Amino acid sequence: MKKEELTELTNKLHPSEYSTESDVLKKHCIDWRGEFIGKSKLITFPRSVKKISEILNFCQKKSIGVVPQGGNTGLVGGSVPTKKGNEIIINLSNLNKIRNIDLIGNSVTVEAGCILDVIKTKLEKYDLEFPLSMGSRGNCQIGGNIATNAGGLNVIKYGTIRQNILGIEAVLPDGRIYNSLKNVKKNNTGFDLKHLLIGSEGTLGVITAATIQLFPLPKEKVVLWTSFKDFSQVLGFYKNINNRFKDLITSFEFMNKESIEVLEKHECKFINLKKNQCYCLVEFSNFQKINDFNDFIFSKMDFKNLDTDDLILSKSESENKRLWNYRESIPLAEKKENFIIPHDISIPLSNISEFVKKTTTSIKEFSIGAKIINFGHLGDNNLHFNVLIKKQKKLSRKSICRSVNKIVFDNVKIYGGAISAEHGIGQLRKLELKRNKKVLELNKMRDIKKIFDPQNILNPGKIF
Ligand SMILES: Cc1cc2nc3c(=O)[nH]c(=O)nc-3n(C[C@H](O)[C@H](O)[C@H](O)COP(=O)(O)OP(=O)(O)OC[C@H]3O[C@@H](n4cnc5c(N)ncnc54)[C@H](O)[C@@H]3O)c2cc1C
């Protein structure tokens, strides 16, 4: 970006809407894991959709790359610029109003920069549930959630965010504003463009607002914590509990022994935890105003067919939080390890046991001392299959990553899974996307990108 272009662009903005300060830029050019560090000369914090439109219009005319950025909690390097230094950042945090809450249609229209947790808390006052929750909810933004088609802790009940979006407003790369903010569930009027923007990781448009379906807020929640000797018992438990409790289950999380070890090493000790191989957290929500919900869950448990005598059923909200905190602190604990190779995959439940067994064996053969930290939203087939490398062979980090990724992703293919379940492609998984997506699909994706963004100014170097 030339100096005079920078001046021309910043002249269009209020001083509170941009920064060229190196400290500010540094903070926004590094991703959550600290793995991707880019460069940029300008970050903007526009206060209106019109300003975003003006910025994009200018950037398209001058062929300047633009990186849309939400809470910067993405885990694949999609929200930060590349090392080239010729992209600017549009950070959405100043576009943070709730435009409308529809108490008859049960929906909310929010601007993209709203923080997920802020929206969830506001809606609780209306006895409404925003159908998305995850460990990053205190920082991630609705626009980022939509751009990554976020999943999270409650997909088993509500689906990913895609399933709950009624309409989207976005600024396209040439500055034109696309608006489908209709508050209707049925709209069969040809191709539904909003579904292209959902999960597009900032490569097709800058999402500025969305209308999202809401649900009744459960009266209370009960969290169950249990452990098992092996993975097949976990799957048996999953099947059993699903048949018994069906719609009352709002989360089903799995953690293996190694994830608990890393957690206890870096974050928190768990009182009364039995040592076992596999752990599960199940959240039940009381939608039907059932009295004594904790007793109700306990009485309906099928103890006869349960392969465990280790079971905690929460009795208060603070106990719920304590158990959840345990599960949600695993990524923070992992971050403190020196060398972790992350994989956010999904595998059909019927193949998951076999996948874990085969992949773990192959990785341990390749790297002696490696540990597999397995945890995730098992109820949605989602597994974070993260490899902790202990002893470095005489190989570079890059080549170890390449070999481990090959073992994992080859098996993902064999067992019919997906190389990214919820974090997306960004910069991290470009190579694997190329290897694993069918050529026809990839070419159609490229065609769509060209239609939206012929000059490739939006989030260049991401996905493709
Ligand atoms: C501790 C932790 C736990 C997590 N748990 C989960 C989980 O359970 N489920 C899950 O799905 N993810 C999870 N994530 C990943 C991450 O939080 C999600 O991907 C989240 O949706 C990203 O939102 P964000 O606002 O931080 O987006 P960013 O990180 O800022 O951006 C992510 C991508 O979206 C694009 N983008 C951002 N805003 C916009 C916009 N307004 N318009 C267009 N493009 C945009 C960016 O360019 C980038 O490509 C977790 C992350 C952390 C750190």
Short mmCIF file of C-alpha atoms and ligand atoms in Angstrom, two decimals:
data_model
loop_
_atom_site.label_atom_id
_atom_site.label_comp_id
_atom_site.label_asym_id
_atom_site.label_seq_id
_atom_site.Cartn_x
_atom_site.Cartn_y
_atom_site.Cartn_z
CA MET A 1 0.00 0.00 0.00
CA LYS A 2 1.47 3.32 -1.08
CA LYS A 3 1.89 6.20 1.39
CA GLU A 4 -0.53 8.45 -0.53
CA GLU A 5 -3.16 5.66 -0.60
CA LEU A 6 -2.86 5.29 3.17
CA THR A 7 -3.38 9.05 3.59
CA GLU A 8 -6.33 9.11 1.18
CA LEU A 9 -8.01 6.22 3.01
CA THR A 10 -7.43 7.51 6.55
CA ASN A 11 -8.79 10.93 5.46
CA LYS A 12 -12.16 9.21 4.96
CA LEU A 13 -12.16 7.99 8.59
CA HIS A 14 -12.64 9.61 11.99
CA PRO A 15 -9.38 9.42 14.03
CA SER A 16 -11.09 6.97 16.42
CA GLU A 17 -11.77 4.67 13.47
CA TYR A 18 -8.23 3.68 12.60
CA SER A 19 -4.70 3.20 13.89
CA THR A 20 -1.27 3.07 12.33
CA GLU A 21 0.46 2.68 15.72
CA SER A 22 2.85 -0.26 15.73
CA ASP A 23 1.73 -1.49 19.18
CA VAL A 24 -1.91 -1.63 18.10
CA LEU A 25 -1.03 -3.27 14.79
CA LYS A 26 1.19 -5.85 16.47
CA LYS A 27 -1.66 -6.97 18.74
CA HIS A 28 -4.03 -7.44 15.82
CA CYS A 29 -1.51 -9.12 13.51
CA ILE A 30 -0.99 -12.19 15.71
CA ASP A 31 -3.49 -15.03 16.03
CA TRP A 32 -4.76 -16.62 19.29
CA ARG A 33 -2.26 -19.47 19.24
CA GLY A 34 0.63 -17.18 18.33
CA GLU A 35 1.34 -19.36 15.29
CA PHE A 36 0.54 -16.84 12.56
CA ILE A 37 2.17 -13.43 12.70
CA GLY A 38 1.38 -11.08 9.83
CA LYS A 39 2.14 -7.47 8.94
CA SER A 40 -0.02 -4.47 8.17
CA LYS A 41 0.27 -0.69 7.99
CA LEU A 42 -3.33 0.07 8.91
CA ILE A 43 -6.14 -1.24 11.08
CA THR A 44 -9.60 0.32 10.82
CA PHE A 45 -12.42 0.20 13.38
CA PRO A 46 -15.38 1.52 11.32
CA ARG A 47 -18.46 2.72 13.22
CA SER A 48 -21.02 2.21 10.44
CA VAL A 49 -21.86 -0.08 7.55
CA LYS A 50 -21.49 2.94 5.23
CA LYS A 51 -17.87 3.40 6.34
CA ILE A 52 -17.12 -0.28 5.64
CA SER A 53 -18.65 0.18 2.22
CA GLU A 54 -16.44 3.23 1.53
CA ILE A 55 -13.30 1.40 2.70
CA LEU A 56 -13.99 -1.64 0.51
CA ASN A 57 -14.90 0.47 -2.50
CA PHE A 58 -11.60 2.34 -2.14
CA CYS A 59 -9.58 -0.85 -1.60
CA GLN A 60 -11.07 -2.55 -4.62
CA LYS A 61 -10.25 0.42 -6.87
CA LYS A 62 -6.66 0.40 -5.61
CA SER A 63 -6.35 -3.42 -5.39
CA ILE A 64 -5.54 -3.36 -1.67
CA GLY A 65 -6.12 -6.55 0.31
CA VAL A 66 -8.53 -6.43 3.25
CA VAL A 67 -8.67 -8.78 6.25
CA PRO A 68 -12.00 -8.82 8.15
CA GLN A 69 -11.33 -9.35 11.85
CA GLY A 70 -13.72 -10.13 14.71
CA GLY A 71 -12.54 -11.17 18.17
CA ASN A 72 -9.38 -12.76 16.70
CA THR A 73 -10.03 -16.06 18.49
CA GLY A 74 -9.93 -18.11 15.27
CA LEU A 75 -7.54 -21.05 15.38
CA VAL A 76 -6.44 -21.31 11.74
CA GLY A 77 -4.79 -17.94 11.08
CA GLY A 78 -7.74 -16.56 9.08
CA SER A 79 -8.19 -13.30 10.99
CA VAL A 80 -4.69 -11.91 10.66
CA PRO A 81 -2.92 -10.49 7.61
CA THR A 82 -0.24 -12.42 5.77
CA LYS A 83 3.47 -11.64 6.10
CA LYS A 84 3.44 -9.64 2.85
CA GLY A 85 2.32 -6.50 4.70
CA ASN A 86 0.12 -5.17 1.91
CA GLU A 87 -3.31 -5.84 3.46
CA ILE A 88 -5.29 -3.62 5.79
CA ILE A 89 -7.47 -4.93 8.64
CA ILE A 90 -11.15 -4.10 9.11
CA ASN A 91 -11.88 -4.84 12.75
CA LEU A 92 -15.62 -5.04 13.46
CA SER A 93 -15.61 -4.31 17.20
CA ASN A 94 -17.20 -0.83 16.83
CA LEU A 95 -20.21 -2.22 14.97
CA ASN A 96 -21.83 -3.66 18.07
CA LYS A 97 -25.47 -2.74 18.42
CA ILE A 98 -28.48 -4.98 18.91
CA ARG A 99 -30.78 -3.67 16.18
CA ASN A 100 -33.93 -5.56 17.15
CA ILE A 101 -35.28 -8.29 19.42
CA ASP A 102 -38.45 -9.88 18.05
CA LEU A 103 -40.29 -11.36 21.03
CA ILE A 104 -43.08 -12.80 18.87
CA GLY A 105 -40.91 -14.42 16.19
CA ASN A 106 -38.15 -15.25 18.73
CA SER A 107 -35.25 -13.76 16.83
CA VAL A 108 -32.58 -11.12 17.29
CA THR A 109 -30.91 -8.83 14.77
CA VAL A 110 -27.37 -8.03 15.88
CA GLU A 111 -24.43 -6.23 14.38
CA ALA A 112 -21.34 -8.28 13.54
CA GLY A 113 -19.08 -6.83 16.24
CA CYS A 114 -21.29 -7.88 19.16
CA ILE A 115 -19.44 -10.19 21.56
CA LEU A 116 -21.16 -13.58 21.80
CA ASP A 117 -21.30 -13.64 25.61
CA VAL A 118 -22.72 -10.10 25.80
CA ILE A 119 -25.58 -11.09 23.49
CA LYS A 120 -26.26 -14.31 25.39
CA THR A 121 -26.44 -12.46 28.70
CA LYS A 122 -28.71 -9.71 27.31
CA LEU A 123 -31.15 -12.26 25.89
CA GLU A 124 -31.36 -14.21 29.15
CA LYS A 125 -33.30 -11.26 30.56
CA TYR A 126 -36.02 -12.07 28.02
CA ASP A 127 -35.90 -15.80 28.90
CA LEU A 128 -34.34 -16.50 25.51
CA GLU A 129 -31.38 -18.67 24.58
CA PHE A 130 -28.93 -17.65 21.86
CA PRO A 131 -28.15 -21.04 20.28
CA LEU A 132 -24.33 -20.93 20.36
CA SER A 133 -21.79 -21.28 23.14
CA MET A 134 -18.07 -21.98 23.28
CA GLY A 135 -14.93 -21.42 25.30
CA SER A 136 -14.08 -18.21 23.42
CA ARG A 137 -17.54 -16.63 23.99
CA GLY A 138 -16.10 -13.74 26.07
CA ASN A 139 -14.08 -12.51 23.07
CA CYS A 140 -15.43 -13.87 19.80
CA GLN A 141 -17.93 -11.83 17.78
CA ILE A 142 -21.13 -12.79 16.01
CA GLY A 143 -19.64 -11.81 12.62
CA GLY A 144 -16.65 -14.10 13.27
CA ASN A 145 -18.99 -16.87 14.43
CA ILE A 146 -20.94 -16.63 11.18
CA ALA A 147 -17.84 -16.32 8.99
CA THR A 148 -16.51 -19.57 10.54
CA ASN A 149 -19.90 -21.30 10.79
CA ALA A 150 -19.06 -21.79 14.46
CA GLY A 151 -20.17 -24.95 16.22
CA GLY A 152 -19.31 -25.16 19.88
CA LEU A 153 -20.85 -26.81 22.89
CA ASN A 154 -24.53 -27.01 21.95
CA VAL A 155 -24.51 -28.29 18.35
CA ILE A 156 -26.07 -31.56 19.51
CA LYS A 157 -29.19 -29.55 20.39
CA TYR A 158 -29.26 -26.47 18.13
CA GLY A 159 -26.93 -27.29 15.22
CA THR A 160 -24.11 -25.02 14.05
CA ILE A 161 -24.83 -21.31 13.67
CA ARG A 162 -25.77 -21.91 10.01
CA GLN A 163 -28.93 -23.75 11.07
CA ASN A 164 -30.18 -20.71 12.99
CA ILE A 165 -29.46 -17.81 10.67
CA LEU A 166 -32.51 -16.21 9.12
CA GLY A 167 -30.81 -13.33 7.34
CA ILE A 168 -27.48 -11.61 6.79
CA GLU A 169 -26.26 -8.14 5.87
CA ALA A 170 -22.79 -7.91 4.33
CA VAL A 171 -20.63 -5.51 2.38
CA LEU A 172 -19.30 -7.04 -0.83
CA PRO A 173 -15.74 -6.41 -2.06
CA ASP A 174 -16.82 -3.56 -4.38
CA GLY A 175 -18.59 -1.77 -1.50
CA ARG A 176 -22.17 -2.74 -2.40
CA ILE A 177 -24.37 -3.80 0.50
CA TYR A 178 -26.13 -7.17 0.34
CA ASN A 179 -29.11 -7.34 2.67
CA SER A 180 -31.22 -10.43 3.40
CA LEU A 181 -32.23 -9.44 6.95
CA LYS A 182 -35.70 -10.93 6.62
CA ASN A 183 -37.22 -12.32 9.77
CA VAL A 184 -38.92 -15.28 8.10
CA LYS A 185 -38.22 -18.99 8.37
CA LYS A 186 -39.39 -19.78 4.86
CA ASN A 187 -37.91 -18.05 1.83
CA ASN A 188 -37.70 -20.15 -1.30
CA THR A 189 -36.79 -17.45 -3.78
CA GLY A 190 -33.95 -19.02 -5.71
CA PHE A 191 -30.34 -19.45 -4.55
CA ASP A 192 -29.85 -18.52 -0.91
CA LEU A 193 -26.73 -16.34 -0.97
CA LYS A 194 -26.49 -16.02 2.79
CA HIS A 195 -25.40 -19.64 2.96
CA LEU A 196 -22.36 -18.81 0.84
CA LEU A 197 -21.33 -16.09 3.28
CA ILE A 198 -21.75 -18.40 6.29
CA GLY A 199 -18.42 -20.20 6.72
CA SER A 200 -16.70 -18.14 3.99
CA GLU A 201 -13.99 -16.99 6.46
CA GLY A 202 -13.98 -13.39 5.28
CA THR A 203 -13.24 -14.26 1.65
CA LEU A 204 -16.56 -13.26 0.03
CA GLY A 205 -17.88 -10.29 2.02
CA VAL A 206 -17.65 -8.43 5.32
CA ILE A 207 -20.62 -9.53 7.41
CA THR A 208 -22.11 -6.52 9.19
CA ALA A 209 -25.33 -7.88 10.78
CA ALA A 210 -27.48 -10.98 11.06
CA THR A 211 -30.95 -12.05 12.15
CA ILE A 212 -30.73 -15.19 14.27
CA GLN A 213 -33.35 -17.60 15.57
CA LEU A 214 -33.69 -17.81 19.37
CA PHE A 215 -34.96 -20.56 21.67
CA PRO A 216 -36.62 -20.73 25.08
CA LEU A 217 -34.11 -20.37 27.90
CA PRO A 218 -33.99 -23.58 29.93
CA LYS A 219 -35.16 -23.14 33.52
CA GLU A 220 -32.00 -24.79 34.83
CA LYS A 221 -29.15 -27.03 33.78
CA VAL A 222 -27.61 -30.10 35.34
CA VAL A 223 -24.13 -31.29 34.46
CA LEU A 224 -23.05 -34.91 34.70
CA TRP A 225 -19.39 -35.91 34.90
CA THR A 226 -18.36 -39.53 34.51
CA SER A 227 -15.42 -41.67 33.45
CA PHE A 228 -14.80 -44.95 31.63
CA LYS A 229 -12.11 -47.54 31.06
CA ASP A 230 -12.15 -47.29 27.27
CA PHE A 231 -13.60 -45.50 24.29
CA SER A 232 -16.07 -48.21 23.36
CA GLN A 233 -17.71 -47.74 26.80
CA VAL A 234 -17.99 -44.02 26.06
CA LEU A 235 -19.85 -44.77 22.85
CA GLY A 236 -22.12 -47.22 24.65
CA PHE A 237 -22.86 -44.53 27.23
CA TYR A 238 -23.54 -41.99 24.47
CA LYS A 239 -26.07 -44.27 22.80
CA ASN A 240 -27.74 -45.20 26.07
CA ILE A 241 -28.07 -41.65 27.37
CA ASN A 242 -29.26 -40.32 24.02
CA ASN A 243 -32.06 -42.86 23.89
CA ARG A 244 -33.14 -42.00 27.43
CA PHE A 245 -32.89 -38.23 27.50
CA LYS A 246 -33.09 -37.18 23.83
CA ASP A 247 -33.94 -33.47 23.59
CA LEU A 248 -32.91 -32.72 27.18
CA ILE A 249 -29.25 -33.17 26.25
CA THR A 250 -27.65 -29.87 25.27
CA SER A 251 -23.97 -30.96 25.30
CA PHE A 252 -22.00 -34.17 25.18
CA GLU A 253 -18.27 -33.68 25.65
CA PHE A 254 -15.43 -36.17 25.69
CA MET A 255 -11.91 -35.90 27.17
CA ASN A 256 -9.18 -38.55 27.30
CA LYS A 257 -6.74 -39.16 30.14
CA GLU A 258 -3.98 -37.15 28.43
CA SER A 259 -6.15 -34.02 28.17
CA ILE A 260 -6.89 -34.24 31.89
CA GLU A 261 -3.17 -34.64 32.60
CA VAL A 262 -2.26 -31.54 30.61
CA LEU A 263 -5.08 -29.65 32.32
CA GLU A 264 -3.92 -30.63 35.80
CA LYS A 265 -0.33 -29.76 34.92
CA HIS A 266 -1.07 -26.21 33.75
CA GLU A 267 -4.52 -25.02 34.86
CA CYS A 268 -6.47 -26.64 37.66
CA LYS A 269 -6.69 -29.65 39.93
CA PHE A 270 -9.93 -31.53 40.05
CA ILE A 271 -11.16 -32.71 43.44
CA ASN A 272 -12.53 -36.26 43.71
CA LEU A 273 -11.51 -37.21 40.21
CA LYS A 274 -11.11 -40.92 39.72
CA LYS A 275 -8.19 -41.81 37.48
CA ASN A 276 -9.53 -43.36 34.34
CA GLN A 277 -8.90 -43.47 30.57
CA CYS A 278 -11.89 -41.51 29.27
CA TYR A 279 -14.08 -38.77 30.72
CA CYS A 280 -17.46 -37.39 29.66
CA LEU A 281 -19.39 -34.26 30.50
CA VAL A 282 -23.09 -34.23 29.67
CA GLU A 283 -25.29 -31.17 30.08
CA PHE A 284 -29.06 -31.60 30.52
CA SER A 285 -31.41 -28.62 30.18
CA ASN A 286 -34.77 -28.34 31.85
CA PHE A 287 -37.08 -26.95 29.16
CA GLN A 288 -40.24 -28.53 30.53
CA LYS A 289 -40.23 -27.03 34.05
CA ILE A 290 -39.63 -30.49 35.56
CA ASN A 291 -39.52 -30.26 39.36
CA ASP A 292 -36.34 -31.41 41.12
CA PHE A 293 -34.50 -31.75 37.83
CA ASN A 294 -31.38 -33.22 39.42
CA ASP A 295 -33.41 -36.03 41.04
CA PHE A 296 -35.32 -36.54 37.81
CA ILE A 297 -32.08 -37.10 35.83
CA PHE A 298 -30.70 -39.38 38.52
CA SER A 299 -33.85 -41.48 38.64
CA LYS A 300 -33.89 -41.92 34.85
CA MET A 301 -30.24 -43.05 34.62
CA ASP A 302 -29.82 -46.63 33.49
CA PHE A 303 -27.33 -47.72 36.16
CA LYS A 304 -27.71 -51.39 35.28
CA ASN A 305 -26.12 -50.86 31.87
CA LEU A 306 -23.68 -48.16 32.86
CA ASP A 307 -20.03 -49.31 32.75
CA THR A 308 -18.91 -46.98 35.50
CA ASP A 309 -19.30 -46.34 39.20
CA ASP A 310 -17.82 -42.86 38.86
CA LEU A 311 -20.54 -40.26 38.47
CA ILE A 312 -21.00 -36.68 39.62
CA LEU A 313 -24.32 -34.93 39.05
CA SER A 314 -24.19 -31.19 39.73
CA LYS A 315 -26.54 -29.75 42.33
CA SER A 316 -26.05 -26.04 41.74
CA GLU A 317 -25.14 -23.50 39.11
CA SER A 318 -21.73 -23.03 40.72
CA GLU A 319 -21.08 -26.77 40.43
CA ASN A 320 -22.12 -26.61 36.77
CA LYS A 321 -19.58 -23.85 36.24
CA ARG A 322 -16.84 -25.76 38.04
CA LEU A 323 -17.34 -28.85 35.87
CA TRP A 324 -17.59 -26.82 32.67
CA ASN A 325 -14.51 -24.84 33.63
CA TYR A 326 -12.63 -28.09 33.73
CA ARG A 327 -13.55 -28.97 30.16
CA GLU A 328 -13.15 -25.44 28.81
CA SER A 329 -9.70 -24.92 30.31
CA ILE A 330 -8.13 -27.70 28.23
CA PRO A 331 -7.28 -25.41 25.25
CA LEU A 332 -5.73 -22.89 27.65
CA ALA A 333 -3.62 -25.64 29.24
CA GLU A 334 -2.52 -26.94 25.84
CA LYS A 335 -1.42 -23.44 24.86
CA LYS A 336 1.23 -23.64 27.60
CA GLU A 337 2.85 -26.72 26.07
CA ASN A 338 5.81 -26.17 23.82
CA PHE A 339 4.91 -28.29 20.79
CA ILE A 340 1.33 -29.31 20.04
CA ILE A 341 0.08 -30.19 16.58
CA PRO A 342 -3.66 -29.47 16.56
CA HIS A 343 -6.33 -31.24 14.49
CA ASP A 344 -9.99 -30.29 14.55
CA ILE A 345 -11.60 -33.21 12.79
CA SER A 346 -14.89 -35.00 12.56
CA ILE A 347 -15.32 -38.75 12.10
CA PRO A 348 -18.55 -40.75 11.88
CA LEU A 349 -19.29 -42.07 15.39
CA SER A 350 -19.34 -45.64 14.15
CA ASN A 351 -15.69 -45.30 12.97
CA ILE A 352 -14.28 -43.10 15.70
CA SER A 353 -12.99 -45.90 17.98
CA GLU A 354 -11.08 -47.55 15.17
CA PHE A 355 -9.77 -44.19 13.91
CA VAL A 356 -8.39 -43.24 17.34
CA LYS A 357 -6.76 -46.66 17.82
CA LYS A 358 -5.07 -46.79 14.40
CA THR A 359 -3.98 -43.16 14.30
CA THR A 360 -2.59 -43.21 17.84
CA THR A 361 -0.53 -46.32 17.10
CA SER A 362 0.89 -44.86 13.89
CA ILE A 363 1.81 -41.57 15.56
CA LYS A 364 3.49 -43.27 18.49
CA GLU A 365 5.51 -45.38 16.06
CA PHE A 366 6.60 -42.23 14.24
CA SER A 367 7.40 -40.16 17.31
CA ILE A 368 8.36 -41.98 20.49
CA GLY A 369 6.94 -40.27 23.55
CA ALA A 370 4.22 -38.42 21.65
CA LYS A 371 0.94 -38.01 23.53
CA ILE A 372 -2.48 -37.77 21.96
CA ILE A 373 -4.69 -35.17 23.61
CA ASN A 374 -8.20 -36.09 22.55
CA PHE A 375 -11.19 -34.01 23.56
CA GLY A 376 -14.16 -32.44 21.90
CA HIS A 377 -17.84 -32.21 21.20
CA LEU A 378 -18.29 -35.94 20.73
CA GLY A 379 -22.05 -35.58 20.36
CA ASP A 380 -21.36 -33.87 17.00
CA ASN A 381 -18.63 -36.37 15.90
CA ASN A 382 -16.10 -33.64 16.58
CA LEU A 383 -12.71 -34.59 17.97
CA HIS A 384 -9.76 -32.33 18.74
CA PHE A 385 -7.03 -34.85 17.99
CA ASN A 386 -4.02 -32.90 19.21
CA VAL A 387 -0.55 -34.36 19.20
CA LEU A 388 1.88 -33.37 21.94
CA ILE A 389 5.40 -34.00 20.75
CA LYS A 390 7.69 -34.74 23.65
CA LYS A 391 10.98 -35.92 22.27
CA GLN A 392 12.19 -34.16 19.14
CA LYS A 393 13.77 -36.45 16.62
CA LYS A 394 16.51 -34.96 14.51
CA LEU A 395 13.82 -33.41 12.39
CA SER A 396 12.60 -29.84 12.10
CA ARG A 397 9.23 -28.86 13.63
CA LYS A 398 7.93 -28.30 10.13
CA SER A 399 8.77 -31.77 8.95
CA ILE A 400 7.38 -33.39 12.14
CA CYS A 401 4.12 -31.47 11.57
CA ARG A 402 4.01 -32.58 7.96
CA SER A 403 4.44 -36.26 8.86
CA VAL A 404 1.96 -36.18 11.77
CA ASN A 405 -0.61 -34.33 9.66
CA LYS A 406 -0.24 -36.89 6.90
CA ILE A 407 -0.91 -39.78 9.32
CA VAL A 408 -3.97 -38.02 10.80
CA PHE A 409 -5.51 -36.74 7.57
CA ASP A 410 -4.91 -39.94 5.59
CA ASN A 411 -6.88 -41.74 8.30
CA VAL A 412 -9.57 -39.04 8.33
CA LYS A 413 -10.05 -39.83 4.65
CA ILE A 414 -10.07 -43.60 5.18
CA TYR A 415 -12.63 -43.34 7.99
CA GLY A 416 -14.93 -40.95 6.11
CA GLY A 417 -14.38 -37.79 8.17
CA ALA A 418 -13.70 -34.10 7.55
CA ILE A 419 -10.30 -32.38 7.98
CA SER A 420 -11.92 -29.41 9.70
CA ALA A 421 -15.01 -29.82 11.86
CA GLU A 422 -15.44 -26.27 13.11
CA HIS A 423 -12.33 -24.09 12.99
CA GLY A 424 -12.21 -23.74 9.20
CA ILE A 425 -9.31 -23.61 6.74
CA GLY A 426 -7.70 -20.14 7.08
CA GLN A 427 -3.95 -20.37 6.46
CA LEU A 428 -3.42 -23.53 8.51
CA ARG A 429 -5.30 -26.10 6.43
CA LYS A 430 -4.90 -24.82 2.86
CA LEU A 431 -2.67 -27.69 1.81
CA GLU A 432 -4.92 -30.33 3.34
CA LEU A 433 -7.97 -28.76 1.70
CA LYS A 434 -6.28 -29.07 -1.66
CA ARG A 435 -5.42 -32.71 -0.95
CA ASN A 436 -8.76 -33.73 0.50
CA LYS A 437 -11.46 -31.78 -1.33
CA LYS A 438 -12.65 -33.12 -4.66
CA VAL A 439 -11.26 -31.16 -7.63
CA LEU A 440 -14.75 -30.41 -8.88
CA GLU A 441 -15.78 -28.94 -5.52
CA LEU A 442 -12.61 -26.87 -5.20
CA ASN A 443 -13.00 -25.50 -8.72
CA LYS A 444 -16.62 -24.53 -8.04
CA MET A 445 -15.48 -22.80 -4.83
CA ARG A 446 -12.86 -20.86 -6.83
CA ASP A 447 -15.50 -19.89 -9.41
CA ILE A 448 -17.74 -18.53 -6.64
CA LYS A 449 -14.83 -16.57 -5.13
CA LYS A 450 -14.20 -15.00 -8.55
CA ILE A 451 -17.84 -13.94 -8.92
CA PHE A 452 -17.88 -12.24 -5.51
CA ASP A 453 -14.33 -10.94 -5.52
CA PRO A 454 -12.79 -10.84 -9.02
CA GLN A 455 -9.75 -8.88 -7.83
CA ASN A 456 -9.13 -11.15 -4.84
CA ILE A 457 -8.97 -8.32 -2.33
CA LEU A 458 -10.91 -10.05 0.49
CA ASN A 459 -8.76 -12.05 2.86
CA PRO A 460 -6.16 -13.03 0.23
CA GLY A 461 -4.12 -16.13 1.04
CA LYS A 462 -6.91 -17.73 3.09
CA ILE A 463 -8.73 -20.97 2.18
CA PHE A 464 -7.32 -21.11 -1.40
C1 LIG B 1 -10.58 -21.18 23.81
C2 LIG B 1 -11.23 -21.31 22.47
C3 LIG B 1 -12.31 -22.15 22.31
C4 LIG B 1 -12.93 -22.27 21.05
N1 LIG B 1 -13.99 -23.11 20.92
C5 LIG B 1 -14.62 -23.20 19.73
C6 LIG B 1 -15.75 -24.06 19.59
O1 LIG B 1 -16.16 -24.73 20.51
N2 LIG B 1 -16.36 -24.08 18.38
C7 LIG B 1 -15.92 -23.33 17.31
O2 LIG B 1 -16.55 -23.37 16.24
N3 LIG B 1 -14.86 -22.55 17.43
C8 LIG B 1 -14.18 -22.45 18.59
N4 LIG B 1 -13.10 -21.64 18.71
C9 LIG B 1 -12.59 -20.90 17.53
C10 LIG B 1 -13.13 -19.46 17.39
O3 LIG B 1 -13.48 -18.92 18.65
C11 LIG B 1 -14.33 -19.42 16.44
O4 LIG B 1 -13.89 -19.77 15.16
C12 LIG B 1 -15.04 -18.07 16.38
O5 LIG B 1 -16.25 -18.24 15.67
C13 LIG B 1 -14.22 -16.97 15.75
O6 LIG B 1 -14.85 -15.71 16.01
P1 LIG B 1 -13.99 -14.37 16.05
O7 LIG B 1 -14.91 -13.23 16.21
O8 LIG B 1 -12.93 -14.47 17.05
O9 LIG B 1 -13.40 -14.37 14.58
P2 LIG B 1 -11.92 -14.07 14.11
O10 LIG B 1 -10.97 -14.99 14.73
O11 LIG B 1 -11.63 -12.63 14.24
O12 LIG B 1 -12.06 -14.42 12.55
C14 LIG B 1 -12.26 -15.74 12.12
C15 LIG B 1 -12.49 -15.73 10.60
O13 LIG B 1 -13.68 -15.04 10.29
C16 LIG B 1 -13.43 -13.89 9.49
N5 LIG B 1 -14.30 -12.82 10.00
C17 LIG B 1 -14.36 -12.34 11.26
N6 LIG B 1 -15.34 -11.42 11.36
C18 LIG B 1 -15.89 -11.31 10.12
C19 LIG B 1 -16.93 -10.52 9.57
N7 LIG B 1 -17.63 -9.66 10.30
N8 LIG B 1 -17.22 -10.66 8.26
C20 LIG B 1 -16.53 -11.54 7.49
N9 LIG B 1 -15.54 -12.30 7.96
C21 LIG B 1 -15.22 -12.20 9.26
C22 LIG B 1 -11.95 -13.62 9.62
O14 LIG B 1 -11.45 -12.99 8.46
C23 LIG B 1 -11.39 -15.00 9.83
O15 LIG B 1 -11.21 -15.64 8.59
C24 LIG B 1 -12.44 -21.51 19.94
C25 LIG B 1 -11.36 -20.65 20.12
C26 LIG B 1 -10.75 -20.55 21.36
C27 LIG B 1 -9.60 -19.60 21.50
#
